[in-house]
Structure formats: structure tokens, C-alpha cells
PDB file of C-alpha atoms in Angstrom:
ATOM      1  CA  MET A   1     -19.200-122.296 -31.232  1.00  0.00           C
ATOM      2  CA  ILE A   2     -20.423-121.364 -27.761  1.00  0.00           C
ATOM      3  CA  ARG A   3     -24.107-122.110 -27.131  1.00  0.00           C
ATOM      4  CA  GLN A   4     -26.413-120.128 -24.838  1.00  0.00           C
ATOM      5  CA  GLU A   5     -26.937-123.083 -22.487  1.00  0.00           C
ATOM      6  CA  GLU A   6     -23.163-123.236 -21.900  1.00  0.00           C
ATOM      7  CA  VAL A   7     -23.081-119.779 -20.276  1.00  0.00           C
ATOM      8  CA  TYR A   8     -25.076-117.599 -17.907  1.00  0.00           C
ATOM      9  CA  ARG A   9     -25.399-113.825 -17.825  1.00  0.00           C
ATOM     10  CA  ILE A  10     -23.418-112.021 -15.131  1.00  0.00           C
ATOM     11  CA  GLY A  11     -23.534-108.401 -16.280  1.00  0.00           C
ATOM     12  CA  ARG A  12     -23.098-105.761 -18.951  1.00  0.00           C
ATOM     13  CA  ILE A  13     -20.206-103.697 -20.292  1.00  0.00           C
ATOM     14  CA  GLY A  14     -20.445 -99.997 -19.468  1.00  0.00           C
ATOM     15  CA  LYS A  15     -18.399 -97.189 -20.927  1.00  0.00           C
ATOM     16  CA  PRO A  16     -14.642 -97.163 -21.479  1.00  0.00           C
ATOM     17  CA  HIS A  17     -12.419 -96.309 -18.527  1.00  0.00           C
ATOM     18  CA  GLY A  18      -9.239 -94.462 -19.411  1.00  0.00           C
ATOM     19  CA  VAL A  19      -7.474 -94.555 -22.770  1.00  0.00           C
ATOM     20  CA  HIS A  20      -5.865 -98.012 -22.819  1.00  0.00           C
ATOM     21  CA  GLY A  21      -8.904-100.182 -23.590  1.00  0.00           C
ATOM     22  CA  GLU A  22     -10.197-100.752 -20.076  1.00  0.00           C
ATOM     23  CA  VAL A  23     -13.988-100.899 -19.619  1.00  0.00           C
ATOM     24  CA  SER A  24     -16.354-100.554 -16.712  1.00  0.00           C
ATOM     25  CA  MET A  25     -18.392-103.719 -16.269  1.00  0.00           C
ATOM     26  CA  HIS A  26     -21.565-103.802 -14.168  1.00  0.00           C
ATOM     27  CA  ILE A  27     -22.008-107.224 -12.595  1.00  0.00           C
ATOM     28  CA  ASP A  28     -24.980-108.793 -10.864  1.00  0.00           C
ATOM     29  CA  ASP A  29     -23.290-112.027  -9.828  1.00  0.00           C
ATOM     30  CA  ASP A  30     -20.508-112.678  -7.328  1.00  0.00           C
ATOM     31  CA  VAL A  31     -18.704-115.195  -9.550  1.00  0.00           C
ATOM     32  CA  PHE A  32     -15.419-113.264  -9.265  1.00  0.00           C
ATOM     33  CA  ASP A  33     -15.447-113.916  -5.519  1.00  0.00           C
ATOM     34  CA  ARG A  34     -15.833-117.676  -6.011  1.00  0.00           C
ATOM     35  CA  VAL A  35     -14.061-118.771  -9.192  1.00  0.00           C
ATOM     36  CA  ASP A  36     -11.021-117.844 -11.260  1.00  0.00           C
ATOM     37  CA  ALA A  37     -11.505-118.008 -14.997  1.00  0.00           C
ATOM     38  CA  GLU A  38      -9.298-116.997 -17.905  1.00  0.00           C
ATOM     39  CA  TYR A  39     -12.079-115.612 -20.079  1.00  0.00           C
ATOM     40  CA  LEU A  40     -15.590-114.217 -20.180  1.00  0.00           C
ATOM     41  CA  VAL A  41     -18.067-114.536 -23.017  1.00  0.00           C
ATOM     42  CA  LEU A  42     -19.532-111.453 -24.701  1.00  0.00           C
ATOM     43  CA  ASP A  43     -22.591-111.330 -26.932  1.00  0.00           C
ATOM     44  CA  ILE A  44     -21.288-109.670 -30.099  1.00  0.00           C
ATOM     45  CA  ASP A  45     -24.126-109.195 -32.587  1.00  0.00           C
ATOM     46  CA  GLY A  46     -25.865-112.352 -31.380  1.00  0.00           C
ATOM     47  CA  ILE A  47     -22.710-114.475 -31.410  1.00  0.00           C
ATOM     48  CA  LEU A  48     -21.162-115.593 -28.126  1.00  0.00           C
ATOM     49  CA  VAL A  49     -17.444-114.780 -28.287  1.00  0.00           C
ATOM     50  CA  PRO A  50     -14.789-115.560 -25.639  1.00  0.00           C
ATOM     51  CA  PHE A  51     -12.719-112.575 -24.478  1.00  0.00           C
ATOM     52  CA  TYR A  52      -9.622-113.370 -22.444  1.00  0.00           C
ATOM     53  CA  MET A  53      -9.009-111.200 -19.405  1.00  0.00           C
ATOM     54  CA  GLU A  54      -5.704-109.409 -19.045  1.00  0.00           C
ATOM     55  CA  GLU A  55      -6.548-107.983 -15.623  1.00  0.00           C
ATOM     56  CA  TYR A  56      -9.437-106.650 -13.579  1.00  0.00           C
ATOM     57  CA  ARG A  57     -10.065-104.807 -10.339  1.00  0.00           C
ATOM     58  CA  PHE A  58     -13.141-104.033  -8.317  1.00  0.00           C
ATOM     59  CA  ARG A  59     -14.372-100.466  -8.272  1.00  0.00           C
ATOM     60  CA  SER A  60     -17.367-101.385  -6.068  1.00  0.00           C
ATOM     61  CA  ASP A  61     -19.409-104.484  -5.257  1.00  0.00           C
ATOM     62  CA  GLU A  62     -21.282-104.100  -8.555  1.00  0.00           C
ATOM     63  CA  THR A  63     -18.597-102.610 -10.812  1.00  0.00           C
ATOM     64  CA  VAL A  64     -15.414-104.167 -12.163  1.00  0.00           C
ATOM     65  CA  LEU A  65     -12.804-102.327 -14.220  1.00  0.00           C
ATOM     66  CA  MET A  66     -11.847-104.887 -16.863  1.00  0.00           C
ATOM     67  CA  LYS A  67      -8.976-105.028 -19.327  1.00  0.00           C
ATOM     68  CA  PHE A  68      -9.421-107.642 -22.044  1.00  0.00           C
ATOM     69  CA  CYS A  69      -6.516-108.944 -24.126  1.00  0.00           C
ATOM     70  CA  ASP A  70      -6.174-107.210 -27.513  1.00  0.00           C
ATOM     71  CA  ILE A  71      -8.540-104.360 -26.550  1.00  0.00           C
ATOM     72  CA  ASP A  72      -5.986-101.569 -26.324  1.00  0.00           C
ATOM     73  CA  THR A  73      -7.688 -98.340 -27.357  1.00  0.00           C
ATOM     74  CA  VAL A  74     -10.658 -96.331 -26.160  1.00  0.00           C
ATOM     75  CA  GLU A  75     -12.251 -96.833 -29.607  1.00  0.00           C
ATOM     76  CA  GLN A  76     -12.049-100.630 -29.303  1.00  0.00           C
ATOM     77  CA  ALA A  77     -13.424-100.444 -25.766  1.00  0.00           C
ATOM     78  CA  ARG A  78     -16.289 -98.167 -26.862  1.00  0.00           C
ATOM     79  CA  GLN A  79     -17.442-100.840 -29.347  1.00  0.00           C
ATOM     80  CA  LEU A  80     -18.098-103.149 -26.390  1.00  0.00           C
ATOM     81  CA  THR A  81     -20.353-100.675 -24.541  1.00  0.00           C
ATOM     82  CA  GLY A  82     -23.763-102.187 -23.789  1.00  0.00           C
ATOM     83  CA  THR A  83     -22.632-105.745 -24.503  1.00  0.00           C
ATOM     84  CA  ASP A  84     -24.013-108.491 -22.270  1.00  0.00           C
ATOM     85  CA  VAL A  85     -21.352-110.463 -20.383  1.00  0.00           C
ATOM     86  CA  TYR A  86     -21.650-114.188 -19.696  1.00  0.00           C
ATOM     87  CA  PHE A  87     -19.709-116.646 -17.581  1.00  0.00           C
ATOM     88  CA  PRO A  88     -18.929-120.145 -18.889  1.00  0.00           C
ATOM     89  CA  ARG A  89     -20.800-122.787 -16.897  1.00  0.00           C
ATOM     90  CA  SER A  90     -17.832-125.134 -17.374  1.00  0.00           C
ATOM     91  CA  GLU A  91     -15.708-122.769 -15.270  1.00  0.00           C
ATOM     92  CA  ALA A  92     -18.356-122.208 -12.589  1.00  0.00           C
ATOM     93  CA  ASP A  93     -18.333-123.907  -9.225  1.00  0.00           C
ATOM     94  CA  ASP A  94     -21.331-126.181  -9.775  1.00  0.00           C
ATOM     95  CA  ASP A  95     -21.730-127.236  -6.168  1.00  0.00           C
ATOM     96  CA  ALA A  96     -25.462-126.931  -5.403  1.00  0.00           C
ATOM     97  CA  ASP A  97     -24.619-125.097  -2.178  1.00  0.00           C
ATOM     98  CA  THR A  98     -22.674-122.336  -3.933  1.00  0.00           C
ATOM     99  CA  LEU A  99     -24.725-121.688  -7.073  1.00  0.00           C
ATOM    100  CA  SER A 100     -25.666-118.061  -7.569  1.00  0.00           C
ATOM    101  CA  TRP A 101     -29.116-116.855  -8.606  1.00  0.00           C
ATOM    102  CA  ALA A 102     -27.761-115.899 -12.016  1.00  0.00           C
ATOM    103  CA  SER A 103     -26.331-119.360 -12.639  1.00  0.00           C
ATOM    104  CA  ILE A 104     -29.705-121.122 -12.273  1.00  0.00           C
ATOM    105  CA  VAL A 105     -31.347-119.116 -15.045  1.00  0.00           C
ATOM    106  CA  GLY A 106     -32.173-121.727 -17.680  1.00  0.00           C
ATOM    107  CA  PHE A 107     -32.774-124.485 -15.115  1.00  0.00           C
ATOM    108  CA  THR A 108     -36.049-126.407 -15.206  1.00  0.00           C
ATOM    109  CA  LEU A 109     -38.255-125.762 -12.163  1.00  0.00           C
ATOM    110  CA  THR A 110     -40.091-128.873 -10.970  1.00  0.00           C
ATOM    111  CA  ASP A 111     -42.809-128.963  -8.312  1.00  0.00           C
ATOM    112  CA  HIS A 112     -41.585-131.279  -5.566  1.00  0.00           C
ATOM    113  CA  HIS A 113     -45.120-132.262  -4.462  1.00  0.00           C
ATOM    114  CA  THR A 114     -46.433-133.403  -7.843  1.00  0.00           C
ATOM    115  CA  GLY A 115     -43.311-133.922  -9.962  1.00  0.00           C
ATOM    116  CA  THR A 116     -44.817-131.505 -12.498  1.00  0.00           C
ATOM    117  CA  VAL A 117     -42.389-129.420 -14.538  1.00  0.00           C
ATOM    118  CA  ALA A 118     -43.523-125.820 -14.059  1.00  0.00           C
ATOM    119  CA  GLY A 119     -41.236-124.451 -16.761  1.00  0.00           C
ATOM    120  CA  VAL A 120     -37.831-122.891 -17.296  1.00  0.00           C
ATOM    121  CA  ILE A 121     -36.416-120.193 -15.023  1.00  0.00           C
ATOM    122  CA  THR A 122     -35.923-117.090 -17.174  1.00  0.00           C
ATOM    123  CA  ASP A 123     -34.848-114.706 -14.424  1.00  0.00           C
ATOM    124  CA  VAL A 124     -34.565-114.332 -10.664  1.00  0.00           C
ATOM    125  CA  ASP A 125     -35.991-111.163  -9.137  1.00  0.00           C
ATOM    126  CA  ASP A 126     -34.064-110.496  -5.951  1.00  0.00           C
ATOM    127  CA  SER A 127     -34.742-106.759  -5.892  1.00  0.00           C
ATOM    128  CA  THR A 128     -37.117-107.101  -2.943  1.00  0.00           C
ATOM    129  CA  LEU A 129     -37.097-109.015   0.325  1.00  0.00           C
ATOM    130  CA  ASN A 130     -39.133-111.827  -1.305  1.00  0.00           C
ATOM    131  CA  THR A 131     -36.978-113.324  -4.061  1.00  0.00           C
ATOM    132  CA  LEU A 132     -38.983-114.751  -6.975  1.00  0.00           C
ATOM    133  CA  PHE A 133     -38.232-117.144  -9.795  1.00  0.00           C
ATOM    134  CA  GLU A 134     -39.605-115.892 -13.111  1.00  0.00           C
ATOM    135  CA  VAL A 135     -40.648-119.075 -14.913  1.00  0.00           C
ATOM    136  CA  GLU A 136     -41.811-119.511 -18.499  1.00  0.00           C
ATOM    137  CA  THR A 137     -44.216-122.419 -18.934  1.00  0.00           C
ATOM    138  CA  ALA A 138     -44.283-124.686 -21.980  1.00  0.00           C
ATOM    139  CA  ASP A 139     -47.256-122.709 -23.354  1.00  0.00           C
ATOM    140  CA  GLY A 140     -45.438-119.364 -22.980  1.00  0.00           C
ATOM    141  CA  LYS A 141     -47.077-118.088 -19.784  1.00  0.00           C
ATOM    142  CA  GLU A 142     -44.995-116.373 -17.120  1.00  0.00           C
ATOM    143  CA  LEU A 143     -45.214-117.540 -13.516  1.00  0.00           C
ATOM    144  CA  LEU A 144     -43.726-115.985 -10.410  1.00  0.00           C
ATOM    145  CA  ILE A 145     -42.671-118.656  -7.915  1.00  0.00           C
ATOM    146  CA  PRO A 146     -41.263-117.812  -4.460  1.00  0.00           C
ATOM    147  CA  ALA A 147     -37.555-118.622  -4.203  1.00  0.00           C
ATOM    148  CA  ALA A 148     -37.406-118.876  -0.434  1.00  0.00           C
ATOM    149  CA  THR A 149     -34.643-121.229   0.675  1.00  0.00           C
ATOM    150  CA  ASP A 150     -37.057-123.278   2.789  1.00  0.00           C
ATOM    151  CA  LEU A 151     -39.108-124.022  -0.375  1.00  0.00           C
ATOM    152  CA  ILE A 152     -36.099-125.192  -2.407  1.00  0.00           C
ATOM    153  CA  ILE A 153     -35.868-128.943  -1.904  1.00  0.00           C
ATOM    154  CA  ALA A 154     -33.025-129.918  -4.238  1.00  0.00           C
ATOM    155  CA  ILE A 155     -30.807-128.509  -6.963  1.00  0.00           C
ATOM    156  CA  ASP A 156     -29.197-130.755  -9.562  1.00  0.00           C
ATOM    157  CA  PRO A 157     -26.596-128.722 -11.498  1.00  0.00           C
ATOM    158  CA  ASP A 158     -25.844-131.648 -13.841  1.00  0.00           C
ATOM    159  CA  LYS A 159     -29.484-132.056 -14.917  1.00  0.00           C
ATOM    160  CA  ARG A 160     -30.053-128.268 -14.666  1.00  0.00           C
ATOM    161  CA  ASP A 161     -33.102-128.892 -12.491  1.00  0.00           C
ATOM    162  CA  ILE A 162     -34.354-127.312  -9.300  1.00  0.00           C
ATOM    163  CA  ARG A 163     -37.074-128.945  -7.206  1.00  0.00           C
ATOM    164  CA  VAL A 164     -39.263-126.512  -5.302  1.00  0.00           C
ATOM    165  CA  ALA A 165     -42.175-127.065  -2.911  1.00  0.00           C
ATOM    166  CA  VAL A 166     -44.419-124.762  -4.940  1.00  0.00           C
ATOM    167  CA  PRO A 167     -47.188-123.256  -2.795  1.00  0.00           C
ATOM    168  CA  GLU A 168     -50.602-124.696  -3.595  1.00  0.00           C
ATOM    169  CA  GLY A 169     -52.483-122.975  -6.418  1.00  0.00           C
ATOM    170  CA  LEU A 170     -49.523-121.225  -8.082  1.00  0.00           C
ATOM    171  CA  LEU A 171     -49.291-123.698 -10.960  1.00  0.00           C
ATOM    172  CA  GLU A 172     -53.003-123.742 -11.724  1.00  0.00           C
ATOM    173  CA  GLY A 173     -54.006-121.849 -14.822  1.00  0.00           C
TER     174      GLY A 173
END
């Protein structure tokens, strides 16, 4: 059984494309540019299920036309619409220099100055010029921590930890 910590979200299945089971997939990670994998993981009714890829092609930077093995009709493809798509961490290039924003979701964020664990990164907001880590603290609060590259001190993919020079006052309640 695939566990949530073994994958990271890269996108969502859109509507069917054509009549032979192909789907449009909206991606927010450039993993296809960096790594070849045989399968993706889809969240089917809360269960993470591997789907092997038959072929895919880019429609744009954010859209991939995907054909999964054994999905051969528009009806089968339609059942996948709206499904979250995950990439297996075991297949990802875990070099700290090439990690994508999406792949660090689930990492622990530690303040470099104090060694204090701020919490777990739940999302990365890169929709504006100032990228932010969305961090959930142990007591359930949400923090926004700047994700500027000059503040990131170290990333340890094996320990799933990122050390950040958190600006003074951001961790105080």
C-alpha cells in the first residue's frame, strides 16, 4: 500500500481528451522535465493507486495529455476527472539542488538560528514574486515563512528537513 509520505502532489486530472482514454492533466511541477518514471499515483477515493503511463505529450507548460495503460475509453477516462496526481518520491531526483517546490511539501521546517522546529510545510505559495512556505505548527497554527533562496540554509532530502534562517519574530506566537 502506498503511503502519503511516499509521494508528493504534482497536479490534477482534467477532462478526457479524445475517445481512446487519454486525459488532460494539469501539472504544477516540472518533474517530467527532470525524471523518467513508469507510473504516477492517483488518489482514488482516498486510496493511492499506481497508474502506469502508456504515453504522454505536452500540450503546454502546465498541461500534459496523458494515456494510462488499461484506460481505453472516454467513460474510463471521465471517471478520473478531478483526481489528484502524485509522483513517487522514490523515483524523484532527490538531489537538494534539483528539488522542486512541490517535492518539499511534507518536509519539516527548522529555524537555522535556534534549531527550533517551526512545523511541517503544507504548501508552497509561488503565485507572487515573494514565494512563501505555508507551515503548520505542532499546535495547528498556520505560519507563512519566506522561501527566498538566500534564507534557505540546507535541505536534507533523506531526513525530509529544510533549515531556514527564519526572520526574527515570525515564529513568536
